[in-house]
Coordinates of C-alpha atoms in Angstrom, one line a residue:
X17 CA -33.3 -5.7 -5.5
X18 CA -33.4 -8.6 -5.5
X19 CA -35.5 -5.4 -8.1
X20 CA -36.8 -7.3 -11.1
X21 CA -39.7 -8.8 -9.3
X22 CA -43.3 -7.9 -10.2
X23 CA -45.1 -8.2 -6.9
X24 CA -44.9 -9.7 -3.5
X25 CA -46.1 -13.1 -4.3
X26 CA -44.1 -13.6 -7.5
X27 CA -41.0 -12.1 -5.8
X28 CA -40.9 -14.9 -3.2
X29 CA -41.2 -17.4 -6.0
X30 CA -38.2 -15.9 -7.8
X31 CA -35.9 -15.8 -4.8
X32 CA -36.7 -19.5 -4.1
X33 CA -36.7 -20.6 -7.8
X34 CA -33.2 -19.2 -8.3
X35 CA -31.9 -21.5 -5.5
X36 CA -33.5 -24.5 -7.2
X37 CA -33.0 -23.7 -10.9
X38 CA -29.4 -24.9 -11.3
X39 CA -30.3 -28.2 -9.6
X40 CA -34.0 -29.0 -9.9
X41 CA -35.5 -26.9 -12.7
X42 CA -32.6 -27.1 -15.1
X43 CA -32.3 -30.8 -14.5
X44 CA -36.0 -31.5 -15.0
X45 CA -36.0 -29.4 -18.1
X46 CA -33.1 -30.9 -20.0
X47 CA -32.6 -34.3 -18.5
X48 CA -30.1 -36.2 -16.4
X49 CA -27.6 -36.8 -19.2
X50 CA -27.4 -33.2 -20.1
X51 CA -26.9 -32.2 -16.5
X52 CA -24.1 -34.6 -15.9
X53 CA -22.4 -33.5 -19.1
X54 CA -22.7 -29.8 -18.2
X55 CA -21.4 -30.0 -14.7
X56 CA -17.6 -29.7 -14.4
X57 CA -15.6 -29.3 -11.3
X58 CA -14.8 -25.7 -10.3
X59 CA -11.2 -24.7 -9.7
X60 CA -10.1 -25.3 -6.1
X61 CA -8.7 -22.3 -4.2
X62 CA -5.0 -22.2 -3.4
X63 CA -4.0 -24.2 -0.3
X64 CA -2.0 -21.3 1.0
X65 CA -1.4 -17.6 0.2
X66 CA 1.6 -15.4 1.0
X67 CA 0.8 -12.3 3.0
X68 CA -0.8 -9.6 0.7
X69 CA -0.5 -11.9 -2.3
X70 CA -3.5 -10.4 -4.1
X71 CA -2.1 -11.4 -7.5
X72 CA -2.5 -15.1 -6.7
X73 CA -6.1 -14.3 -5.5
X74 CA -6.7 -12.7 -8.9
X75 CA -5.4 -15.7 -10.9
X76 CA -7.7 -18.0 -9.0
X77 CA -10.7 -15.7 -9.3
X78 CA -10.1 -15.4 -13.1
X79 CA -10.2 -19.2 -13.4
X80 CA -13.3 -19.4 -11.2
X81 CA -15.1 -16.7 -13.3
X82 CA -14.3 -18.6 -16.5
X83 CA -15.8 -21.7 -15.0
X84 CA -18.9 -20.0 -13.6
X85 CA -19.6 -18.1 -16.8
X86 CA -19.5 -21.3 -18.9
X87 CA -21.7 -23.2 -16.4
X88 CA -24.3 -20.4 -16.3
X89 CA -24.2 -19.0 -19.8
X90 CA -23.0 -15.5 -18.7
X91 CA -22.1 -13.1 -21.6
X92 CA -20.0 -10.4 -19.7
X93 CA -18.8 -9.8 -16.2
X94 CA -16.6 -7.3 -14.4
X95 CA -15.0 -7.4 -10.9
X96 CA -12.9 -5.1 -8.6
X97 CA -11.1 -5.9 -5.4
X98 CA -10.7 -2.9 -3.1
X99 CA -7.9 -2.8 -0.5
X100 CA -8.7 0.2 1.8
X101 CA -8.0 3.3 -0.3
X102 CA -6.7 1.6 -3.4
X103 CA -8.1 -0.8 -6.1
X104 CA -5.9 -3.9 -5.8
X105 CA -7.1 -5.1 -9.2
X106 CA -10.1 -4.7 -11.5
X107 CA -10.9 -6.4 -14.8
X108 CA -13.6 -7.6 -17.1
X109 CA -14.1 -10.7 -19.2
X110 CA -16.6 -11.8 -21.9
X111 CA -18.6 -9.2 -23.9
X112 CA -20.2 -5.9 -23.0
X113 CA -21.6 -6.0 -26.5
X114 CA -21.2 -9.3 -28.3
X115 CA -22.5 -8.2 -31.7
X116 CA -20.1 -5.3 -31.8
X117 CA -17.2 -7.4 -30.3
X118 CA -16.8 -4.8 -27.5
X119 CA -15.2 -6.7 -24.5
X120 CA -16.3 -6.2 -20.9
X121 CA -13.7 -4.4 -18.8
X122 CA -13.3 -2.7 -15.5
X123 CA -15.0 0.5 -16.8
X124 CA -18.0 -1.2 -18.4
X125 CA -21.2 0.3 -17.0
X126 CA -24.0 -2.0 -15.7
X127 CA -27.4 -1.6 -14.3
X128 CA -26.7 -2.2 -10.6
X129 CA -30.3 -3.0 -9.4
X130 CA -30.8 -2.9 -5.6
X131 CA -27.2 -1.9 -4.9
X132 CA -28.8 1.5 -5.6
X133 CA -30.6 1.4 -2.2
X134 CA -27.3 1.9 -0.4
X135 CA -26.9 5.3 -2.2
X136 CA -30.5 6.3 -1.5
X137 CA -30.0 5.5 2.2
X138 CA -26.7 7.5 2.1
X139 CA -28.4 10.5 0.6
X140 CA -31.1 10.4 3.3
X141 CA -28.4 10.1 6.0
X142 CA -26.7 13.2 4.6
X143 CA -29.9 15.1 5.2
X144 CA -30.2 13.6 8.7
X145 CA -26.7 15.0 9.5
X146 CA -27.9 18.4 8.2
X147 CA -30.9 18.3 10.5
X148 CA -33.4 18.3 7.6
X149 CA -34.6 14.8 8.4
X150 CA -34.6 12.5 11.4
X151 CA -34.0 8.8 11.3
X152 CA -37.1 8.1 13.4
X153 CA -39.3 10.7 11.6
X154 CA -42.6 9.2 10.7
X155 CA -43.1 8.8 6.9
X156 CA -46.4 10.8 7.2
X157 CA -44.4 13.8 8.5
X158 CA -41.5 13.4 6.0
X159 CA -43.9 12.9 3.0
X160 CA -47.1 14.8 3.6
X161 CA -49.9 13.8 1.4
X162 CA -48.8 10.2 0.9
X163 CA -51.5 7.8 2.2
X164 CA -50.6 4.4 3.6
X165 CA -53.5 2.2 4.8
X166 CA -52.1 0.7 8.1
X167 CA -53.2 -2.4 9.9
X168 CA -54.6 -2.8 13.4
X169 CA -54.2 0.9 14.3
X170 CA -50.4 0.7 13.8
X171 CA -48.2 3.8 14.0
X172 CA -46.9 5.1 10.7
X173 CA -43.5 3.6 9.6
X174 CA -40.4 5.7 10.1
X175 CA -37.5 6.5 7.8
X176 CA -35.3 4.0 9.8
X177 CA -37.9 1.3 9.1
X178 CA -37.9 2.1 5.4
X179 CA -34.1 1.7 5.3
X180 CA -34.2 -1.6 7.3
X181 CA -37.2 -3.1 5.4
X182 CA -39.4 -3.2 8.5
X183 CA -42.0 -0.7 7.3
X184 CA -44.5 -3.4 6.6
X185 CA -44.9 -2.4 3.0
X186 CA -45.5 -4.8 0.1
X187 CA -42.5 -5.6 -1.9
X188 CA -43.6 -4.0 -5.2
X189 CA -46.3 -2.0 -6.9
X190 CA -46.0 -3.9 -10.1
X191 CA -48.4 -1.7 -12.2
X192 CA -46.2 0.9 -14.0
X193 CA -43.0 -0.4 -12.4
X194 CA -41.4 -1.5 -15.7
X195 CA -41.9 0.0 -19.1
X196 CA -40.5 0.5 -22.6
X197 CA -37.2 2.4 -22.3
X198 CA -38.2 4.5 -25.3
X199 CA -41.1 6.0 -23.4
X200 CA -40.8 9.2 -21.3
X201 CA -40.0 8.3 -17.7
X202 CA -42.5 9.1 -15.0
X203 CA -41.4 11.6 -12.3
X204 CA -40.8 10.4 -8.8
X205 CA -43.8 12.5 -7.7
X206 CA -46.0 10.7 -10.3
X207 CA -44.7 7.3 -9.0
X208 CA -45.5 8.3 -5.4
X209 CA -48.9 9.4 -6.4
X210 CA -49.5 5.9 -7.9
X211 CA -48.3 4.3 -4.7
X212 CA -50.4 6.5 -2.5
X213 CA -53.2 4.5 -0.9
X214 CA -51.1 1.3 -0.7
X215 CA -52.2 -1.1 2.0
X216 CA -49.6 -2.3 4.5
X217 CA -48.7 -6.0 4.3
X218 CA -47.7 -6.1 8.0
X219 CA -47.7 -3.8 11.0
X220 CA -44.5 -1.7 10.9
X221 CA -41.7 -3.1 13.0
X222 CA -43.0 -6.7 13.1
X223 CA -40.8 -8.5 10.5
X224 CA -38.1 -7.9 7.9
X225 CA -40.0 -7.7 4.6
X226 CA -38.0 -6.5 1.7
X227 CA -39.7 -3.6 -0.2
X228 CA -38.8 -1.7 -3.3
X229 CA -41.8 0.5 -2.5
X230 CA -40.1 1.6 0.7
X231 CA -36.9 2.8 -0.9
X232 CA -38.8 4.6 -3.7
X233 CA -40.7 6.5 -0.9
X234 CA -37.4 7.2 0.8
X235 CA -36.1 8.7 -2.5
X236 CA -39.2 10.9 -2.6
X237 CA -38.4 12.0 1.0
X238 CA -34.9 12.9 -0.1
X239 CA -36.2 14.8 -3.1
X240 CA -38.6 16.8 -1.0
X241 CA -36.1 17.6 1.8
X242 CA -33.3 18.5 -0.6
X243 CA -35.5 20.7 -2.8
X244 CA -34.3 19.2 -6.1
X245 CA -34.9 16.2 -8.3
X246 CA -33.7 12.9 -6.8
X247 CA -31.3 12.1 -9.7
X248 CA -29.7 15.6 -9.5
X249 CA -29.3 15.4 -5.7
X250 CA -27.6 12.0 -5.9
X251 CA -25.3 13.2 -8.7
X252 CA -24.3 16.4 -6.9
X253 CA -24.1 15.3 -3.3
X254 CA -23.2 11.6 -3.6
X255 CA -21.9 10.3 -6.9
X256 CA -19.9 13.4 -7.8
X257 CA -18.1 13.8 -4.5
X258 CA -17.2 10.1 -4.4
X259 CA -15.5 10.4 -7.8
X260 CA -17.9 7.9 -9.5
X261 CA -17.3 9.5 -12.9
X262 CA -19.4 7.2 -15.1
X263 CA -22.2 6.6 -12.5
X264 CA -25.7 8.0 -12.7
X265 CA -29.3 7.3 -11.6
X266 CA -31.9 7.0 -14.3
X267 CA -35.1 5.1 -15.2
X268 CA -33.7 3.6 -18.4
X269 CA -30.2 2.5 -19.3
X270 CA -28.2 5.6 -20.3
X271 CA -27.0 6.1 -24.0
X272 CA -23.5 5.7 -22.8
X273 CA -20.7 4.2 -25.0
X274 CA -19.5 2.2 -21.9
X275 CA -23.0 0.8 -21.1
X276 CA -23.3 -2.9 -21.4
X277 CA -26.0 -4.6 -23.5
X278 CA -28.4 -6.9 -21.7
X279 CA -28.6 -10.6 -22.3
X280 CA -31.0 -13.5 -21.6
X281 CA -29.8 -17.0 -22.3
X282 CA -27.1 -15.7 -24.6
X283 CA -29.3 -13.4 -26.7
X284 CA -29.3 -9.6 -26.5
X285 CA -32.6 -8.2 -25.2
X286 CA -33.9 -4.7 -24.5
X287 CA -33.6 -3.9 -20.8
X288 CA -36.9 -2.1 -19.8
X289 CA -36.9 1.1 -17.8
X290 CA -37.6 1.1 -14.1
X291 CA -39.9 3.6 -12.5
X292 CA -38.6 2.9 -9.0
X293 CA -35.3 4.8 -9.6
X294 CA -34.3 5.2 -5.9
X295 CA -34.7 1.4 -5.4
X296 CA -32.8 0.2 -8.5
X297 CA -31.8 2.9 -11.0
X298 CA -28.1 3.1 -10.5
X299 CA -25.8 2.7 -13.5
X300 CA -22.1 2.3 -12.6
X301 CA -18.9 0.4 -13.3
X302 CA -17.1 -1.7 -10.8
X303 CA -14.4 0.9 -10.5
X304 CA -17.1 3.5 -9.7
X305 CA -18.4 1.3 -6.9
X306 CA -14.8 0.9 -5.7
X307 CA -14.8 4.6 -5.0
X308 CA -17.9 4.0 -2.8
X309 CA -16.1 1.2 -0.9
X310 CA -13.2 3.5 -0.3
X311 CA -15.6 6.0 1.4
X312 CA -16.9 3.2 3.6
X313 CA -13.4 2.3 4.7
X314 CA -12.7 6.0 5.3
X315 CA -15.6 6.4 7.9
X316 CA -17.9 7.9 5.2
X317 CA -15.6 10.7 4.0
X318 CA -16.1 12.7 1.8
X319 CA -19.9 12.3 1.7
X320 CA -20.7 11.9 5.4
X321 CA -19.7 14.4 8.1
X322 CA -19.5 12.0 11.1
X323 CA -18.0 8.6 11.4
X324 CA -20.9 7.8 13.7
X325 CA -23.3 8.0 10.8
X326 CA -21.3 5.3 8.9
X327 CA -21.2 3.2 12.0
X328 CA -24.9 3.5 12.3
X329 CA -25.3 2.2 8.7
X330 CA -23.4 -0.9 9.6
X331 CA -24.9 -1.5 13.1
X332 CA -27.5 -4.2 13.5
X333 CA -30.9 -2.5 13.6
X334 CA -33.3 -5.5 14.2
X335 CA -31.8 -7.5 17.0
X336 CA -35.0 -7.3 19.1
X337 CA -37.4 -8.5 16.3
X338 CA -38.3 -12.2 17.3
X339 CA -39.8 -13.1 13.9
X340 CA -36.5 -12.2 12.1
X341 CA -34.7 -15.1 13.9
X342 CA -31.0 -14.2 13.6
X343 CA -31.2 -12.5 10.2
X344 CA -29.6 -9.1 10.7
X345 CA -29.8 -5.9 8.7
X346 CA -28.3 -2.5 9.1
X347 CA -29.3 0.8 7.4
X348 CA -29.4 -0.6 3.9
X349 CA -26.7 -3.2 4.4
X350 CA -27.5 -6.9 4.8
X351 CA -25.4 -8.2 7.7
X352 CA -26.4 -11.9 7.4
X353 CA -28.1 -14.2 5.0
X354 CA -29.3 -17.8 4.9
X355 CA -26.3 -19.8 3.8
X356 CA -24.0 -16.9 4.7
X357 CA -20.6 -16.0 3.3
X358 CA -17.8 -18.6 3.4
X359 CA -16.3 -16.4 6.1
X360 CA -19.3 -16.7 8.4
X361 CA -18.3 -17.5 12.0
X362 CA -14.6 -17.3 11.4
X363 CA -12.9 -15.6 14.4
X364 CA -11.0 -12.5 13.7
X365 CA -12.6 -11.5 10.4
X366 CA -15.3 -9.3 11.8
X367 CA -18.7 -8.6 10.3
X368 CA -19.4 -9.0 6.5
X369 CA -21.8 -6.5 4.9
X370 CA -23.3 -7.0 1.5
X371 CA -26.0 -6.1 -0.9
X372 CA -27.0 -7.7 -4.2
X373 CA -28.8 -6.3 -7.2
X374 CA -31.0 -7.7 -10.0
X375 CA -32.9 -6.1 -12.9
X376 CA -34.4 -7.9 -15.9
X377 CA -31.0 -8.9 -17.2
X378 CA -28.3 -7.5 -15.0
X379 CA -27.0 -9.0 -11.7
X380 CA -24.5 -7.5 -9.2
X381 CA -23.1 -8.3 -5.7
X382 CA -21.2 -6.0 -3.4
X383 CA -19.6 -7.6 -0.3
X384 CA -17.1 -6.1 2.1
X385 CA -15.4 -6.8 5.5
X386 CA -15.2 -3.3 7.2
X387 CA -12.8 -4.5 9.9
X388 CA -10.3 -5.7 7.3
X389 CA -10.9 -2.8 4.9
X390 CA -11.4 -5.2 2.0
X391 CA -14.3 -5.4 -0.4
X392 CA -15.4 -6.9 -3.8
X393 CA -17.9 -5.8 -6.4
X394 CA -19.0 -8.0 -9.2
X395 CA -21.5 -7.1 -12.0
X396 CA -22.7 -9.1 -15.0
X397 CA -25.0 -8.5 -17.9
X398 CA -26.9 -11.8 -18.0
X399 CA -30.2 -12.9 -16.4
X400 CA -28.6 -16.2 -15.4
X401 CA -25.7 -14.6 -13.5
X402 CA -27.1 -14.4 -9.9
X403 CA -25.3 -17.5 -8.6
X404 CA -22.1 -16.4 -10.5
X405 CA -21.8 -12.9 -9.0
X406 CA -22.6 -14.2 -5.5
X407 CA -20.1 -17.1 -5.6
X408 CA -17.3 -15.1 -7.2
X409 CA -17.7 -12.1 -4.8
X410 CA -17.7 -14.3 -1.8
X411 CA -14.7 -16.4 -2.9
X412 CA -12.7 -13.3 -3.9
X413 CA -13.3 -11.7 -0.5
X414 CA -12.5 -14.8 1.4
X415 CA -9.2 -15.3 -0.4
X416 CA -8.3 -11.6 -0.1
X417 CA -8.9 -11.8 3.7
X418 CA -6.8 -14.9 3.8
X419 CA -4.0 -13.1 1.9
X420 CA -4.2 -10.1 4.3
X421 CA -4.5 -11.9 7.6
X422 CA -3.7 -15.6 7.1
X423 CA -7.3 -16.5 8.3
X424 CA -8.7 -19.1 5.9
X425 CA -12.4 -19.6 5.4
X426 CA -13.8 -23.1 6.0
X427 CA -13.4 -25.3 3.0
X428 CA -16.5 -25.1 0.8
X429 CA -16.3 -28.8 0.1
X430 CA -16.3 -29.8 3.8
X431 CA -19.2 -28.1 5.7
X432 CA -20.0 -29.2 9.2
X433 CA -21.9 -32.5 8.9
X434 CA -25.6 -32.3 9.8
X435 CA -27.1 -34.3 12.6
X436 CA -27.6 -38.0 11.8
X437 CA -30.8 -39.2 10.1
X438 CA -33.0 -41.2 12.6
X439 CA -36.3 -43.2 12.4
X440 CA -39.4 -41.0 12.5
X441 CA -40.4 -40.3 16.0
X442 CA -44.3 -40.6 15.9
X443 CA -44.8 -37.4 17.8
X444 CA -42.5 -35.4 15.5
X445 CA -44.2 -36.9 12.4
X446 CA -47.6 -36.0 13.7
X447 CA -46.5 -32.5 14.6
X448 CA -45.1 -31.7 11.1
X449 CA -48.1 -32.9 9.1
X450 CA -50.2 -30.1 7.7
X451 CA -50.1 -27.1 5.4
X452 CA -47.7 -24.1 5.5
X453 CA -47.3 -20.8 3.9
X454 CA -43.7 -20.1 2.9
X455 CA -41.2 -18.4 0.6
X456 CA -42.0 -21.3 -1.8
X457 CA -45.7 -20.7 -1.7
X458 CA -48.1 -23.2 -0.1
X459 CA -46.4 -26.3 1.1
X460 CA -48.2 -29.5 2.0
X461 CA -46.5 -32.1 4.3
X462 CA -48.2 -35.5 4.0
X463 CA -47.8 -39.0 5.3
X464 CA -46.1 -41.4 3.0
X465 CA -45.7 -44.9 4.4
X466 CA -43.9 -44.5 7.7
X467 CA -42.4 -41.1 6.7
X468 CA -43.4 -37.7 5.4
X469 CA -43.2 -36.0 2.0
X470 CA -43.5 -32.3 1.1
X471 CA -45.3 -30.9 -1.9
X472 CA -43.8 -27.5 -3.0
X473 CA -42.9 -25.8 -6.3
X474 CA -44.8 -28.4 -8.2
X475 CA -42.5 -31.1 -7.0
X476 CA -42.5 -33.8 -4.2
X477 CA -39.6 -34.0 -1.7
X478 CA -38.8 -36.6 0.9
X479 CA -38.3 -35.3 4.4
X480 CA -35.6 -37.0 6.4
X481 CA -35.8 -36.7 10.3
X482 CA -32.6 -35.7 12.1
X483 CA -31.5 -36.4 15.7
X484 CA -32.0 -32.8 16.7
X485 CA -35.7 -32.7 15.8
X486 CA -35.1 -31.0 12.4
X487 CA -35.6 -32.4 8.9
X488 CA -33.7 -32.3 5.7
X489 CA -35.2 -32.2 2.2
X490 CA -34.3 -34.7 -0.6
X491 CA -35.4 -34.8 -4.2
X492 CA -35.6 -38.1 -6.0
X493 CA -35.1 -37.6 -9.8
X494 CA -38.1 -39.1 -11.6
X495 CA -39.1 -40.4 -8.2
X496 CA -36.2 -42.8 -8.1
X497 CA -32.7 -41.4 -7.9
X498 CA -31.6 -39.0 -5.1
X499 CA -30.4 -35.7 -6.6
X500 CA -28.4 -32.9 -5.1
X501 CA -30.1 -29.6 -4.7
X502 CA -26.8 -27.8 -4.2
X503 CA -26.7 -25.3 -1.3
X504 CA -30.2 -26.5 -0.3
X505 CA -28.6 -29.9 0.7
X506 CA -27.3 -28.1 3.7
X507 CA -30.7 -26.7 4.7
X508 CA -32.4 -28.1 7.7
X509 CA -36.0 -27.2 8.7
X510 CA -37.6 -27.2 12.2
X511 CA -40.9 -26.2 13.6
X512 CA -40.3 -23.6 16.3
X513 CA -42.7 -21.7 18.6
X514 CA -42.0 -18.0 18.1
X515 CA -44.2 -15.1 19.3
X516 CA -47.3 -17.2 19.6
X517 CA -46.7 -18.9 16.1
X518 CA -45.5 -22.2 14.8
X519 CA -42.7 -21.0 12.5
X520 CA -40.9 -23.1 10.0
X521 CA -37.3 -22.1 10.6
X522 CA -34.5 -22.9 8.1
X523 CA -30.8 -23.3 9.1
X524 CA -27.7 -23.4 6.9
X525 CA -24.5 -23.5 8.9
X526 CA -24.9 -20.9 11.8
X527 CA -27.5 -18.9 10.1
X528 CA -31.3 -19.3 10.7
X529 CA -34.1 -17.6 8.9
X530 CA -37.9 -17.6 8.9
X531 CA -39.1 -19.8 6.1
X532 CA -42.8 -20.1 6.7
X533 CA -45.6 -20.7 9.2
X534 CA -48.0 -23.5 9.8
X535 CA -51.5 -22.6 8.5
X536 CA -54.5 -23.0 10.7
X537 CA -57.5 -24.9 9.3
X538 CA -59.1 -23.1 6.4
X539 CA -61.8 -20.6 7.2
X540 CA -65.1 -20.5 5.3
X541 CA -64.6 -18.7 2.0
X542 CA -67.0 -15.8 1.2
X543 CA -68.9 -16.7 -1.9
X544 CA -67.6 -13.6 -3.8
X545 CA -64.0 -14.7 -3.2
X546 CA -64.7 -18.3 -4.1
X547 CA -66.2 -17.1 -7.4
X548 CA -62.8 -15.8 -8.5
X549 CA -62.0 -19.2 -10.0
X550 CA -60.4 -18.7 -13.4
X551 CA -57.4 -17.5 -15.3
X552 CA -56.4 -13.9 -15.3
X553 CA -54.0 -11.5 -17.0
X554 CA -52.9 -8.1 -15.8
X555 CA -54.4 -5.1 -17.6
X556 CA -51.3 -3.1 -18.9
X557 CA -50.8 0.4 -20.0
X558 CA -49.3 0.9 -23.5
X559 CA -45.5 0.2 -23.4
X560 CA -45.7 -1.4 -20.0
X561 CA -43.5 -4.5 -19.3
X562 CA -44.9 -7.1 -16.9
X563 CA -43.2 -10.1 -15.4
X564 CA -46.4 -12.0 -14.8
X565 CA -47.9 -13.7 -17.8
X566 CA -51.0 -14.8 -16.0
X567 CA -52.4 -16.1 -12.7
X568 CA -54.8 -18.9 -12.1
X569 CA -57.1 -18.7 -9.1
X570 CA -58.8 -21.8 -7.8
X571 CA -60.3 -23.2 -4.6
X572 CA -58.1 -26.1 -3.5
X573 CA -59.0 -28.2 -0.4
X574 CA -61.0 -25.3 1.1
X575 CA -58.3 -22.6 0.4
X576 CA -58.2 -20.0 -2.3
X577 CA -54.9 -20.3 -4.1
X578 CA -53.4 -18.1 -6.8
X579 CA -50.8 -19.7 -9.1
X580 CA -48.5 -17.1 -10.7
X581 CA -46.8 -17.7 -14.0
X582 CA -43.8 -15.5 -14.7
X583 CA -42.3 -14.3 -18.0
X584 CA -38.8 -15.2 -19.2
X585 CA -36.7 -18.0 -17.8
X586 CA -38.7 -18.4 -14.6
X587 CA -40.9 -21.3 -15.7
X588 CA -42.0 -22.5 -12.3
X589 CA -45.6 -21.9 -11.1
X590 CA -46.1 -21.5 -7.4
X591 CA -49.4 -21.3 -5.5
X592 CA -49.9 -18.7 -2.8
X593 CA -52.8 -18.9 -0.4
X594 CA -55.2 -15.9 -0.5
X595 CA -56.6 -15.8 3.0
X596 CA -60.0 -14.0 3.4
X597 CA -60.2 -10.8 5.3
X598 CA -63.9 -10.2 4.6
X599 CA -66.2 -10.9 1.7
X600 CA -64.3 -8.6 -0.7
X601 CA -60.7 -8.6 0.6
X602 CA -58.0 -11.2 1.1
X603 CA -54.2 -11.4 1.8
X604 CA -51.6 -13.2 -0.3
X605 CA -49.8 -15.2 2.4
X606 CA -46.1 -15.5 2.4
X607 CA -44.0 -16.4 5.4
X608 CA -46.7 -15.5 8.0
X609 CA -50.2 -16.9 8.2
X610 CA -51.7 -13.4 8.9
X611 CA -49.8 -11.0 6.7
X612 CA -49.2 -10.2 3.1
X613 CA -50.3 -8.1 0.2
X614 CA -54.0 -7.2 0.0
X615 CA -56.2 -8.5 -2.8
X616 CA -59.4 -6.5 -3.4
X617 CA -62.4 -7.6 -5.5
X618 CA -63.1 -5.0 -8.2
X619 CA -65.9 -4.4 -10.8
X620 CA -65.0 -3.5 -14.3
X621 CA -66.9 -0.9 -16.2
X622 CA -68.7 -3.7 -18.1
X623 CA -69.9 -5.1 -14.8
X624 CA -67.5 -8.1 -14.8
X625 CA -66.1 -9.0 -11.3
X626 CA -62.3 -9.2 -11.2
X627 CA -59.7 -8.3 -8.6
X628 CA -56.8 -5.9 -7.9
X629 CA -53.4 -6.8 -6.5
X630 CA -49.9 -5.4 -6.9
X631 CA -51.4 -2.3 -8.4
X632 CA -52.9 -4.2 -11.4
X633 CA -56.5 -4.9 -12.2
X634 CA -56.6 -8.6 -13.3
X635 CA -58.8 -9.4 -16.2
X636 CA -60.4 -12.9 -16.4
X637 CA -59.4 -14.5 -19.7
X638 CA -60.7 -18.1 -19.1
X639 CA -63.1 -19.7 -16.6

């Protein structure tokens, strides 16, 4: 999912903050000396591999895992490599339960987060094959009674658009999403009732906008069409036939002897329950998920009737959506990503499909090359493990493909050099100055001497002009020393006209993605919205778990800005612009200047004016 996120605005912060934390946030928090001491060189992959030498792949991957777990403070991790219809190898390392001295192994069960979505999509496609659903069936037909407030007279989203995250829905309905695992779980029907009346963030079909709400609704469609509870349908029709013996769907972690404990910064924590079970409620081991990969390599057998259905899952569905740039998605599967796999663009490998997962403490990554019939699943029990599961999965798959085919991925240490830095062309400098809405919240690009600087994520970055008209970002530690931002050092940004907009487009390697959009001059703020200045906390139900500690709303240079503070290890505050719709409504802008989750002014029973967003009523706690 990326699934642990509380609402659309904070979720964009989290995805961006994770990219920066290992370099920027960690560095600023603990100091230069600590960072230099903590960073050791990762093991280098073998220079060559004999044909089908998966044992050498395993030895390197084990060394890489040990390094990454030390660097990122990961308590336990498991991995499996699948070679067509067999598991080439699978193992675990570290602790599934550190206090009980129970080691992690290939059969340890983890919360798999958004990897769950692939199974919800698969269950829906089974019903499509049976004629009980249609891929392009409108949601209003598939789920009568559910109300979605659409924009601009748009048509209702379809099941296909739910699967491809093009339904225009907000990412999350945070209220009631996470709760104490000791409480009774809400039914899927109760969750859908809470979601009914949601307001679309974008017109359906306009852009890729990841949504846990969308997959929860798809799960409700599956439940209604199948005529039995979602969890039972998935167990009987998907998990059971696949041979995933220890797998299950549930709101809370199951009381299973193989279930891993959850860890944050090396300390055991209670993993809360998740109401959005179809979007993130899968519990499984890596050997369970190996059975799923075998089915993918067998054209969907034994859970799909036709190989054409499996091919449709892996087919690019959004090639004609201009605002998506060249980001590609199938039915559930991600088919490209900013930064890409190390195999990106290597001739002869074929497409690489993947999906990651994240809950409060668990992280997972599933990545496979269908043409090579090779795949890897990695799962970990620590909230710091996102970069670990990603890096390990990608490296393991790259080396497995090299062992199978002799095709080596480009060396990670020698990416293609970026265009050279040039002096600032005056026209380019003038064109870039201004304000942007982005994945990192509001970004201000300002003149600094003869150059430009960007203010984002509470930090100031230098912008370096390149010969192709793009720019790179550079952080100076304490304003003095250049400091690497890791993968973001490869990122270039360019202002591009797309579909009548000035989009800020990011590129790493061959992959481009929409990062943000230039904001027009601020519009006059209605007095009622401007009066929201203050600090707010969400009103919670008993036992509810919320990721947002508080938000501070203020008028800044003519714009209404909400700054979200998250619980846990995410210490960064990011400001998102709330753009007025009318005198009582606004939108939390993300990557587009005219789309996002709706904010509604509200009146408490005591007469106090407050607002609603992400399903919460926000209570003012300070002026």
